[in-house]
């Protein structure tokens, strides 16, 4: 994780501020590693409302199968706490 982070930052010529965990593939160990690497934001595929100042940012891809109620429920969920 650290080597890849540094390599990408060097290639881009700027620091990486955010990471994304694909398909919900993360646990507390992964989150600790991402925090230690210095990411300002981490995006997950968890449904829920993201708070602008939160480190962990849930997101949800709206699909054609989602109803208006599904989208509204997603907006009303509280973001997960990371300790």
XYZ file of C-alpha atoms in Angstrom:
83
model
C 0.000 0.000 0.000
C 2.705 2.463 0.973
C 4.913 1.663 -2.035
C 1.994 2.012 -4.459
C 0.902 5.262 -2.824
C 4.364 6.783 -3.174
C 4.788 5.528 -6.752
C 1.450 6.996 -7.893
C 2.174 10.307 -6.173
C 5.551 10.478 -7.945
C 3.977 9.679 -11.324
C 1.269 12.301 -10.840
C 3.627 14.893 -9.433
C 1.319 15.592 -6.507
C 0.248 13.885 -3.303
C -2.653 11.448 -3.329
C -5.412 12.711 -1.071
C -7.983 9.933 -1.417
C -8.303 6.172 -1.779
C -11.236 3.934 -2.631
C -11.986 0.433 -1.361
C -13.527 -1.495 -4.260
C -16.620 -3.623 -3.733
C -16.600 -3.275 0.056
C -13.282 -5.134 0.284
C -11.903 -3.647 3.478
C -11.745 -4.250 7.192
C -10.302 -2.442 10.215
C -6.779 -3.546 9.286
C -7.102 -1.981 5.826
C -8.573 1.214 7.289
C -5.701 1.493 9.782
C -3.187 1.071 6.945
C -4.939 3.716 4.838
C -4.989 6.108 7.798
C -1.281 5.486 8.476
C -0.478 6.135 4.813
C -1.939 9.615 5.193
C -5.006 9.595 2.986
C -7.348 12.499 3.733
C -10.435 10.632 2.487
C -11.318 6.996 1.955
C -14.317 6.117 -0.202
C -16.225 2.880 0.291
C -19.066 1.212 -1.545
C -21.159 1.287 1.612
C -24.496 2.941 1.193
C -25.084 6.015 3.255
C -24.782 9.729 3.535
C -21.275 11.150 3.364
C -20.328 14.024 5.625
C -17.972 16.561 4.064
C -15.586 16.520 7.029
C -15.536 12.740 7.557
C -12.452 10.691 6.740
C -14.517 7.651 5.694
C -16.872 8.514 2.848
C -19.630 6.030 1.983
C -20.946 6.139 -1.548
C -23.637 4.400 -3.488
C -23.949 3.848 -7.187
C -27.540 4.423 -8.191
C -28.751 1.788 -10.603
C -31.881 1.490 -12.663
C -33.212 -1.005 -10.113
C -33.124 1.588 -7.325
C -36.388 3.243 -6.479
C -36.852 6.776 -5.239
C -37.330 5.300 -1.752
C -33.992 3.443 -2.024
C -32.157 6.648 -2.851
C -33.924 8.581 -0.100
C -33.139 5.867 2.471
C -29.485 6.031 1.453
C -29.424 9.792 2.016
C -30.948 9.459 5.474
C -28.497 6.863 6.798
C -25.891 8.066 9.228
C -22.277 7.648 8.096
C -20.242 4.892 9.771
C -17.935 5.804 12.655
C -14.262 5.016 12.419
C -12.259 4.824 15.590
